[in-house]
XYZ file of C-alpha atoms in Angstrom:
325
model
C 5.353 -21.776 4.144
C 6.773 -18.686 2.513
C 3.767 -16.538 1.516
C 0.279 -15.823 2.804
C -1.833 -13.913 0.294
C -4.589 -12.033 2.146
C -7.581 -11.144 -0.045
C -10.314 -9.017 1.600
C -13.620 -9.484 -0.220
C -16.714 -7.316 0.032
C -19.400 -7.510 -2.676
C -16.898 -8.353 -5.430
C -18.511 -11.336 -7.133
C -17.664 -9.917 -10.568
C -13.937 -9.619 -9.823
C -12.983 -12.255 -7.283
C -12.517 -15.239 -9.584
C -9.999 -13.407 -11.779
C -8.176 -12.227 -8.667
C -7.937 -15.740 -7.189
C -7.027 -17.227 -10.578
C -3.978 -14.954 -10.697
C -2.796 -16.428 -7.395
C -3.463 -20.000 -8.499
C -1.427 -19.273 -11.647
C 1.721 -18.383 -9.687
C 4.852 -20.203 -10.853
C 5.825 -20.485 -7.177
C 3.842 -23.062 -5.188
C 4.929 -22.174 -1.641
C 1.911 -20.104 -0.634
C -1.552 -20.046 0.888
C -4.377 -17.614 0.210
C -6.848 -16.378 2.809
C -10.158 -15.023 1.543
C -11.688 -12.677 4.111
C -15.400 -12.218 3.414
C -15.994 -8.911 5.171
C -19.737 -9.251 5.721
C -20.683 -9.119 2.043
C -24.320 -8.221 1.423
C -24.689 -9.100 -2.271
C -25.773 -12.658 -1.545
C -22.999 -14.034 -3.733
C -19.484 -13.081 -2.594
C -19.494 -15.172 0.579
C -20.729 -18.253 -1.274
C -18.172 -17.674 -4.024
C -15.377 -17.591 -1.432
C -16.600 -20.919 -0.059
C -16.807 -22.484 -3.508
C -13.306 -21.399 -4.487
C -11.909 -22.737 -1.206
C -13.730 -26.037 -1.687
C -12.224 -26.360 -5.160
C -8.689 -25.667 -3.861
C -8.709 -26.851 -0.240
C -4.938 -27.216 0.037
C -4.308 -23.594 -0.917
C -7.332 -21.468 -0.037
C -8.967 -20.720 3.288
C -11.982 -18.544 4.059
C -12.755 -16.264 6.991
C -16.301 -14.895 7.283
C -16.672 -11.876 9.555
C -18.993 -8.976 10.260
C -18.291 -5.982 8.088
C -15.391 -3.995 9.483
C -13.927 -2.376 6.403
C -10.816 -3.080 4.369
C -8.445 -2.518 7.277
C -10.246 -4.929 9.586
C -10.322 -7.568 6.851
C -6.582 -7.230 6.275
C -5.943 -7.500 10.005
C -8.022 -10.690 10.219
C -6.013 -12.236 7.396
C -2.749 -11.107 8.971
C -3.644 -12.751 12.274
C -4.606 -16.005 10.564
C -1.628 -16.115 8.187
C 0.888 -18.956 8.420
C 3.373 -17.723 5.835
C 6.675 -16.029 6.563
C 5.653 -13.101 4.357
C 2.262 -11.462 3.914
C 0.924 -10.274 0.566
C -2.129 -7.985 0.546
C -4.172 -8.396 -2.630
C -7.345 -6.364 -3.140
C -10.094 -8.574 -4.520
C -10.663 -6.563 -7.698
C -6.961 -6.610 -8.615
C -4.652 -9.387 -9.832
C -1.008 -10.512 -9.900
C 1.564 -11.279 -12.576
C 2.278 -15.041 -12.578
C 5.980 -14.678 -11.724
C 5.501 -12.367 -8.743
C 5.910 -14.833 -5.888
C 8.710 -16.766 -7.572
C 10.734 -13.594 -8.133
C 10.131 -12.363 -4.595
C 10.933 -15.802 -3.178
C 14.422 -15.563 -4.643
C 14.928 -12.132 -3.075
C 13.657 -13.374 0.296
C 16.139 -16.255 0.201
C 18.942 -13.807 -0.577
C 18.274 -10.913 1.796
C 15.505 -11.790 4.346
C 14.239 -8.197 4.488
C 11.358 -6.805 6.545
C 9.762 -5.236 3.464
C 10.091 -5.755 -0.271
C 8.657 -3.067 -2.512
C 7.985 -3.330 -6.252
C 6.138 -1.677 -9.131
C 2.555 -1.972 -10.289
C 0.428 -1.594 -13.392
C -2.733 0.514 -13.608
C -5.418 -1.353 -15.542
C -8.125 1.110 -16.591
C -9.823 -1.335 -18.904
C -8.409 0.168 -22.084
C -6.106 -2.766 -22.725
C -2.968 -0.681 -22.181
C -1.677 -0.908 -18.608
C 0.391 1.998 -17.330
C 3.436 0.992 -15.270
C 4.395 2.741 -12.025
C 7.789 2.324 -10.347
C 8.557 4.287 -7.193
C 11.756 6.307 -6.907
C 13.678 3.872 -4.709
C 17.199 2.374 -4.721
C 17.350 -0.371 -7.312
C 20.175 -2.325 -5.726
C 21.024 -3.231 -2.176
C 19.185 -3.270 1.136
C 18.400 0.056 2.793
C 16.453 1.764 5.584
C 14.319 4.880 5.656
C 17.152 6.713 7.429
C 19.435 5.901 4.503
C 16.824 6.831 1.901
C 14.255 9.298 3.292
C 12.724 9.766 -0.161
C 10.960 6.460 0.424
C 8.292 8.548 2.175
C 7.469 10.070 -1.210
C 6.600 6.650 -2.633
C 3.038 5.498 -3.157
C 1.598 4.512 0.241
C -0.263 1.470 -1.106
C -0.241 -1.699 0.987
C -0.370 -3.935 -2.053
C 2.789 -3.185 -4.025
C 4.994 -4.534 -1.257
C 5.246 -7.643 0.891
C 6.017 -7.761 4.593
C 7.782 -10.218 6.873
C 4.893 -11.306 9.024
C 6.852 -11.409 12.278
C 8.067 -7.830 11.702
C 4.501 -6.669 11.081
C 3.161 -8.482 14.143
C 5.962 -7.339 16.468
C 5.579 -3.708 15.396
C 2.051 -3.634 16.811
C 0.910 -1.683 13.762
C -2.445 -2.624 12.265
C -4.747 -1.196 9.614
C -7.555 1.018 10.921
C -11.069 -0.142 10.094
C -13.913 1.765 8.445
C -11.785 4.665 7.245
C -10.376 5.975 4.008
C -6.611 6.441 3.575
C -5.765 3.437 5.751
C -2.551 2.837 3.789
C -1.034 6.238 4.630
C -1.722 5.503 8.294
C 0.072 2.162 8.062
C 2.670 1.841 5.309
C 4.600 4.966 6.291
C 4.867 3.735 9.888
C 6.213 0.370 8.758
C 8.794 2.129 6.590
C 10.064 4.024 9.636
C 10.465 0.885 11.772
C 11.870 -1.515 9.167
C 15.538 -2.418 9.551
C 15.912 -3.949 6.100
C 14.048 -2.888 2.939
C 14.702 -3.955 -0.627
C 13.214 -2.661 -3.884
C 12.647 -5.083 -6.740
C 12.768 -3.123 -10.042
C 9.857 -4.912 -11.670
C 6.076 -4.487 -11.701
C 3.995 -7.465 -10.582
C 0.701 -6.061 -9.301
C -2.249 -5.024 -11.482
C -4.356 -2.298 -9.908
C -7.798 -2.180 -11.535
C -9.440 1.246 -11.763
C -13.187 0.985 -11.236
C -16.086 3.113 -10.074
C -16.373 3.362 -6.301
C -12.668 3.840 -5.592
C -11.675 6.816 -3.434
C -10.381 8.731 -6.438
C -13.749 8.373 -8.186
C -16.075 8.639 -5.202
C -18.515 11.552 -5.230
C -18.684 11.852 -1.431
C -16.660 15.036 -0.946
C -17.073 15.079 2.852
C -15.174 11.839 3.353
C -12.035 13.465 1.980
C -11.717 15.135 5.362
C -10.453 11.784 6.628
C -7.104 12.559 4.977
C -6.557 15.089 7.792
C -7.310 12.450 10.415
C -4.902 10.105 8.661
C -2.120 12.698 8.789
C -2.892 13.535 12.430
C -2.367 9.846 13.174
C 0.817 9.601 11.100
C 2.407 12.777 12.458
C 1.627 11.740 16.036
C 3.399 8.425 15.417
C 6.479 10.132 13.974
C 6.629 12.566 16.891
C 6.153 9.795 19.433
C 9.097 7.849 18.000
C 11.363 10.879 17.589
C 11.223 10.739 13.794
C 9.349 13.937 13.013
C 12.296 16.349 12.932
C 14.366 13.896 10.900
C 11.753 13.462 8.184
C 9.918 16.792 8.374
C 10.642 17.761 4.759
C 9.502 14.387 3.445
C 6.347 14.400 5.574
C 5.577 17.910 4.352
C 5.928 16.843 0.714
C 3.746 13.797 1.456
C 1.086 16.158 2.826
C 1.388 18.436 -0.196
C 0.826 15.453 -2.487
C -2.062 13.843 -0.620
C -3.812 16.748 1.119
C -3.083 19.950 -0.731
C -3.045 18.537 -4.239
C -4.911 15.222 -4.451
C -7.647 15.747 -1.843
C -8.205 19.370 -2.852
C -8.631 18.415 -6.497
C -11.003 15.554 -5.628
C -13.174 17.933 -3.611
C -13.211 20.846 -6.054
C -14.172 18.512 -8.895
C -17.315 17.756 -6.863
C -17.954 21.162 -5.298
C -15.775 24.206 -5.999
C -17.219 26.046 -2.971
C -16.760 23.255 -0.457
C -15.304 24.552 2.869
C -12.918 21.594 2.905
C -10.728 23.454 0.405
C -10.029 26.154 2.985
C -9.652 23.544 5.705
C -6.962 21.697 3.739
C -5.037 24.944 3.226
C -5.358 25.826 6.927
C -4.068 22.378 7.889
C -0.973 22.874 5.763
C -0.285 26.273 7.320
C -0.768 24.964 10.859
C 1.228 21.775 10.557
C 3.823 22.702 7.948
C 4.612 26.433 8.240
C 6.580 27.509 5.212
C 5.425 24.504 3.172
C 5.664 26.779 0.111
C 9.457 26.540 0.454
C 9.694 22.778 0.781
C 12.858 21.630 -1.060
C 10.950 18.838 -2.797
C 8.535 21.250 -4.490
C 10.976 21.846 -7.327
C 10.534 18.185 -8.293
C 6.810 18.549 -8.989
C 5.815 18.068 -12.600
C 4.718 21.174 -14.511
C 0.989 20.292 -14.254
C 1.302 19.735 -10.497
C 3.259 22.954 -10.047
C 0.484 24.775 -11.882
C -2.146 23.098 -9.680
C -0.174 24.091 -6.576
C 0.033 27.692 -7.766
C -3.689 27.880 -8.513
C -4.554 26.450 -5.102
C -2.325 29.028 -3.430
C -4.219 31.756 -5.282
C -7.600 30.098 -4.553
C -8.342 29.987 -8.254
C -10.487 26.903 -7.878
C -12.608 27.585 -10.944
C -9.562 27.695 -13.221
C -8.200 24.489 -11.743
C -11.596 22.829 -12.163
C -11.691 23.775 -15.839
C -8.155 22.469 -16.395
C -9.046 19.073 -14.957
C -12.321 18.959 -16.841
C -10.403 19.637 -20.055
C -8.156 16.668 -19.285
C -11.191 14.434 -18.864
C -10.939 13.966 -15.088
């Protein structure tokens, strides 16, 4: 079997059928799907998983487990998978029908550890925005050959992984935390011997209330620091830190100094986390203000960076409010 599609499910009765239907609609038939009911409490998701599996017994399996978070659910599916490649599909998202067929052809041609591809953002407006990472669009490569890969989106779901590579690496998703993808994807990139980018978008990411970017719990944004502590320790342990220091610094600027700071100040402009994020950058990336990748920031992000440096949180708040964030 070529593909195992792992679908963690927690209280998603309103989304799961569309998600599973997108897998059933694949033009490639060489796959299985594993629904991981992660201790759902809505009284419906677990039963829906069972019903879908009963309707498609040759293709769908169900795992019921105590709630352990998204990472634990992915790990359970990974352990149970029988396919050569693992696909992680969040249960409120969906796939383009040609995804597995297109990737199957690339697997047959190059047998890479990781295949990465683009995704659409579905915000419910009917117009999906396409995202393609800045990656080589031809040929197989490694992180050493293309360090800018560390500037790509860290998402687990817009790439597939050779299962044996994932298992042998010993890397797993952490449970019950935010930012589990940064802790995991960037480690896999460093260890992979063969990576290929497919210049098409196949994955539909659905924006809905409750996602990290829309969550009103400011305090949990501190977990981005724990995620980077974990990632930086891994890179140091494997002798990668000095090689990729500039890329890791830019990754921290994007996800700590810009994204997490903006999320927090939009909730509470006086939150002490804003100072803590700045202190983390100074302690772990001295001279981050001179990072060579800063010149590539868009004008709005350069302005946000400048306002954060000057601690002009109120101005930045008003700018984002004006944009409707």
